[in-house]
CSV table of C-alpha atoms in Angstrom, one decimal:
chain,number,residue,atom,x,y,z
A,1,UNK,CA,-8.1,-11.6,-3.8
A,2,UNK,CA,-4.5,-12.3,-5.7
A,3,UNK,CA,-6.4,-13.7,-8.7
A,4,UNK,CA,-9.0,-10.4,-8.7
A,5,UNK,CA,-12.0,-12.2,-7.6
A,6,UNK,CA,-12.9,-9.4,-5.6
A,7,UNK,CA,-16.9,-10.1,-5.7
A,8,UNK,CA,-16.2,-14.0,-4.1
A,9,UNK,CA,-13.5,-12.0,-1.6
A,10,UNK,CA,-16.6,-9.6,-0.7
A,11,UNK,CA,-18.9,-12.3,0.0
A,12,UNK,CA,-16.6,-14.5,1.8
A,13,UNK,CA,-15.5,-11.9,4.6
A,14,UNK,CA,-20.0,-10.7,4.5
A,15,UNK,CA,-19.8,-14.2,5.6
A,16,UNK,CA,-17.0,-14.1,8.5
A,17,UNK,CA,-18.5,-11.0,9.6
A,18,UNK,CA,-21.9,-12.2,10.2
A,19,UNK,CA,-20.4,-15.4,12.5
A,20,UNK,CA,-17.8,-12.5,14.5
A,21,UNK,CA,-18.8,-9.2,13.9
A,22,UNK,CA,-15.4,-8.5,15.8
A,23,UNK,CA,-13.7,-10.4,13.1
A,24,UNK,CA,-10.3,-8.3,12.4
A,25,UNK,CA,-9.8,-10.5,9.7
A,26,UNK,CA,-13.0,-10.1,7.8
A,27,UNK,CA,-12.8,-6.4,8.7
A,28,UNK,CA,-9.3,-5.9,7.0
A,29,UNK,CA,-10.5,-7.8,4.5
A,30,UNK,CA,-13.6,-6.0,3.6
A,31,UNK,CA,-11.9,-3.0,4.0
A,32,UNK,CA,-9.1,-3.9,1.4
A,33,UNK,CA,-12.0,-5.4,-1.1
A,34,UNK,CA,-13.9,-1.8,-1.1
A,35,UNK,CA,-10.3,0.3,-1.6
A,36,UNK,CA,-10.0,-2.3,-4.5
A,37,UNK,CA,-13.2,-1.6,-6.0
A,38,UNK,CA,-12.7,2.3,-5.4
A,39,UNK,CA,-15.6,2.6,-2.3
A,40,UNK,CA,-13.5,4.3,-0.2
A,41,UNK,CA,-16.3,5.4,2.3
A,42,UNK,CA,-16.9,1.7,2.8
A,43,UNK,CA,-13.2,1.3,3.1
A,44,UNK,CA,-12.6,4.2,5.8
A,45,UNK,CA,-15.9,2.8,7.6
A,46,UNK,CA,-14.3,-0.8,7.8
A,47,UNK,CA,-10.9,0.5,9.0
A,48,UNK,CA,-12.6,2.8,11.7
A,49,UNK,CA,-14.4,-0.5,12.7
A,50,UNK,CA,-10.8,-2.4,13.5
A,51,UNK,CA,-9.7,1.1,15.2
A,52,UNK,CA,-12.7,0.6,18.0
A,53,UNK,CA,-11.5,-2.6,18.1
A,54,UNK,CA,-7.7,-1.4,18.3
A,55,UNK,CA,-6.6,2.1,18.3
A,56,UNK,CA,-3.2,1.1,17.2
A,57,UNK,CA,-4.3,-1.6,14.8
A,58,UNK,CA,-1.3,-1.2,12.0
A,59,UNK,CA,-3.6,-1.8,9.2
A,60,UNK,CA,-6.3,0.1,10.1
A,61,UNK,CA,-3.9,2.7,10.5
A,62,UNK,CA,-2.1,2.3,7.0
A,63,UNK,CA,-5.2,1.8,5.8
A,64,UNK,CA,-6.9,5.2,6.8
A,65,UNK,CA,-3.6,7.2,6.5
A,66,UNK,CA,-3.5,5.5,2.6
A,67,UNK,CA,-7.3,7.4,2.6
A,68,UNK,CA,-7.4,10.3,4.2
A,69,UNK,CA,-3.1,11.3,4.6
A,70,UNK,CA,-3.8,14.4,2.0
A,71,UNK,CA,-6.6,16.0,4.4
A,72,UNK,CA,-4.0,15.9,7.5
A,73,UNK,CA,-0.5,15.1,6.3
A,74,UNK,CA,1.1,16.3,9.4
A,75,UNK,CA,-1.4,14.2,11.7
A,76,UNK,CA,-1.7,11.2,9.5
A,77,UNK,CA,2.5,10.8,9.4
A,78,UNK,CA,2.4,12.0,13.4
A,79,UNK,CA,0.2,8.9,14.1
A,80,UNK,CA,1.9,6.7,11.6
A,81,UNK,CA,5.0,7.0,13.4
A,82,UNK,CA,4.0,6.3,16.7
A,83,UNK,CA,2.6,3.0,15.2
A,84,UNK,CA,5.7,2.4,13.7
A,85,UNK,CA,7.7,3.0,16.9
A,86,UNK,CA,5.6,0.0,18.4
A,87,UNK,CA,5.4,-2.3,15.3
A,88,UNK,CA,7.8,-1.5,13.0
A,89,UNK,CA,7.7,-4.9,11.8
A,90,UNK,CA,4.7,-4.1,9.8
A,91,UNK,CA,5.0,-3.3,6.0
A,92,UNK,CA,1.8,-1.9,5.6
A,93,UNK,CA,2.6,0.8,7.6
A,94,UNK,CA,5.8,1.6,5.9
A,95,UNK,CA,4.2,1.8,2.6
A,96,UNK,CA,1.2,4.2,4.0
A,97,UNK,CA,4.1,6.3,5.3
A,98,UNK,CA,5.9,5.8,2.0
A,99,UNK,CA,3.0,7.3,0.4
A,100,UNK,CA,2.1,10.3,3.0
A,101,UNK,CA,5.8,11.1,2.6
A,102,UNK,CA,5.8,11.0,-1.5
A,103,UNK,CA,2.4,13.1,-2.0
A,104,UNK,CA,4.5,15.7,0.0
A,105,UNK,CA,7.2,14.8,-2.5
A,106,UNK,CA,9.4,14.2,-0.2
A,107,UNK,CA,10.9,12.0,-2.1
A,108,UNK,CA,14.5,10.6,0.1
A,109,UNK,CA,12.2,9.7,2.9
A,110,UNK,CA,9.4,8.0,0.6
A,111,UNK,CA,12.4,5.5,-0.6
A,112,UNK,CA,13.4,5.3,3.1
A,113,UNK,CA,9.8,4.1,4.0
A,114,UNK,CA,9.0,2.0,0.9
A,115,UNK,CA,12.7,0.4,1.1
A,116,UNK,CA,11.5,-0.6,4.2
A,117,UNK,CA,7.8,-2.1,3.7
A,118,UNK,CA,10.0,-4.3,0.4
A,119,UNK,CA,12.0,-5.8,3.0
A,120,UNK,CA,9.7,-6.8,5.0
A,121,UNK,CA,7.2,-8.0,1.9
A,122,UNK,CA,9.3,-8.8,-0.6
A,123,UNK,CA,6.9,-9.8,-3.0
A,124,UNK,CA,4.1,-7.3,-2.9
A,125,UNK,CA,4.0,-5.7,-6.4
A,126,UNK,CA,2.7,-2.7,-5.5
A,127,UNK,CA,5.5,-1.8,-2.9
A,128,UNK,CA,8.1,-2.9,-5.5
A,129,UNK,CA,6.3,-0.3,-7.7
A,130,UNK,CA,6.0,2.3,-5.4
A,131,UNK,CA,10.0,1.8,-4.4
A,132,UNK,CA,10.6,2.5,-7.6
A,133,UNK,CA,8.9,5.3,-8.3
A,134,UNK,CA,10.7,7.2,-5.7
A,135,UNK,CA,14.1,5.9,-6.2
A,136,UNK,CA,13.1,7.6,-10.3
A,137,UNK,CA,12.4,10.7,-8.7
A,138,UNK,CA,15.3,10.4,-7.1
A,139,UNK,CA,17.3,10.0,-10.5
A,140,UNK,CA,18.7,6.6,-9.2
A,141,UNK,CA,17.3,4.9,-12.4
A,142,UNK,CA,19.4,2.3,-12.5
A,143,UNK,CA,17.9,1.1,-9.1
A,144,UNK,CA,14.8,2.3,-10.1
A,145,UNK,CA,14.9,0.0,-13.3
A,146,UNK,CA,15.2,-3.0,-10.9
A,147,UNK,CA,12.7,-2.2,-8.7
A,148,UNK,CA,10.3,-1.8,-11.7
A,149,UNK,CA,11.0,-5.5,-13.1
A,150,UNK,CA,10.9,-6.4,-9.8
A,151,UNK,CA,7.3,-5.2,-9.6
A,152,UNK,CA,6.1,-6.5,-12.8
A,153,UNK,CA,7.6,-10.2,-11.8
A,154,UNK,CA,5.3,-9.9,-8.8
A,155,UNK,CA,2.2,-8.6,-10.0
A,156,UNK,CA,-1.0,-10.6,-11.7
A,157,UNK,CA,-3.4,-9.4,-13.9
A,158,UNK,CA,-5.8,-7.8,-11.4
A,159,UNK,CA,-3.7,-8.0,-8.4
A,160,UNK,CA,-1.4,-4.8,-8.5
A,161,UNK,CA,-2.8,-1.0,-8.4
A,162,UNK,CA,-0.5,0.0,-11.1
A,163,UNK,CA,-0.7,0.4,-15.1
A,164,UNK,CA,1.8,-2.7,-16.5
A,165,UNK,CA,2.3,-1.1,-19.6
A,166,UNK,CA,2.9,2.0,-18.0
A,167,UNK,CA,5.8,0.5,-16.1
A,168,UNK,CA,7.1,-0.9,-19.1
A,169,UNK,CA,7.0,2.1,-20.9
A,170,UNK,CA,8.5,3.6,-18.4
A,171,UNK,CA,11.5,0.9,-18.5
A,172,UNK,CA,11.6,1.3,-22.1
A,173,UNK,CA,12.5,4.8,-21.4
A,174,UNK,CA,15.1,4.5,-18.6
A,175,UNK,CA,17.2,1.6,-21.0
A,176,UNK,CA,16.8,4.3,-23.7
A,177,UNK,CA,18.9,6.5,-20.9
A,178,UNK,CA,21.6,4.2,-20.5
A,179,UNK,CA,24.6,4.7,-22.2
C-alpha cells in the first residue's frame, strides 16, 4: 500500500482471507485498505473481525478508536489505555490516542501520545504530521516546523492522509514567524 496501489492491496488480502479466514494479517490489512478508500463501515467491520479474534488486539483497537473515538471519547480513551498498559510498545495505539486526545483538544497530552507513536515509528508520515500539529497548537513552532519537514521527507504521493501543500503552506507561514 506505500506506493497507493490500494486496489492490488484489496485483492491481495480477498486473497489471504479466502486461504485463513482468521488471517489477522489480511484482516488488518483489509481493514487499513477500506479506511484508505474512506469505507469506514467496511473498516469498523474488519477491525471487529480481529477483536473476535483478540479483544485486546492493538490495532483493532487503534483502529476502531481512530473510527468511532468521537461517539465515546471517554470509553474509547478508557479502553485505549488499558491496551496501552499491556502493549505500550505499539505505535498505533499511541497515535489513536493521540487523536482521541486532540479532537478533545487536549492538546499537551495529544503531543505526549503522538511523541510517543514517532518514537516507536519513526518514519510514518502521518504520525510525524500529526506530532506536529499538536506541538503548533501548542505554539512550540519551532518544533512544530521540524516535525512538519520531518513528515513531508516521509510521505509518498498517495501514502500519507495529509494535504503536502497544506504542510508547506503551513511551513511557509511558521518561517514567515521567525524573527
Amino acid at each position: 500500500m506505500a506506493n497507493g496501489n490500494l486496489n492490488a492491496a484489496r485483492e491481495h488480502y480477498q486473497e489471504a482471507l479466502k486461504s485463513d479466514q482468521r488471517s489477522r494479517d489480511a484482516l488488518l490489512g483489509l481493514a487499513v485498505t477500506a479506511l484508505r478508500e474512506g469505507r469506514r463501515e467496511e473498516a469498523a467491520r474488519r477491525y471487529e473481525q480481529m477483536l473476535g479474534l483478540d479483544p485486546r488486539d492493538p490495532d483493532a483497537n487503534a483502529g476502531i478508536a481512530l473510527l468511532h473515538g468521537a461517539v465515546d471519547p471517554v470509553g474509547h480513551e478508557s479502553r485505549l489505555k488499558a491496551v496501552l498498559a499491556e502493549r505500550g510498545d505499539n505505535a498505533a495505539l499511541h497515535h489513536a490516542l493521540g487523536s482521541l486526545l486532540a479532537r478533545q483538544h487536549r492538546w499537551g497530552e495529544a503531543q505526549e501520545a503522538f511523541f510517543r507513536a514517532v518514537t516507536l515509528a519513526p518514519q510514518s508520515a502521518d504520525y510525524q504530521f500529526n506530532l506536529a500539529v499538536s506541538l503548533d497548537h501548542l505554539g512550540q513552532y519551532t518544533q512544530a516546523r521540524i516535525y512538519y519537514r520531518k513528515a513531508l521527507g516521509f510521505s509518498a504521493p498517495g501514502s500519507s492522509t495529509f494535504d503536502r501543500e497544506a504542510v508547506q503552506s503551513r511551513i511557509a507561514a511558521i518561517d514567515a514567524l521567525s524573527p
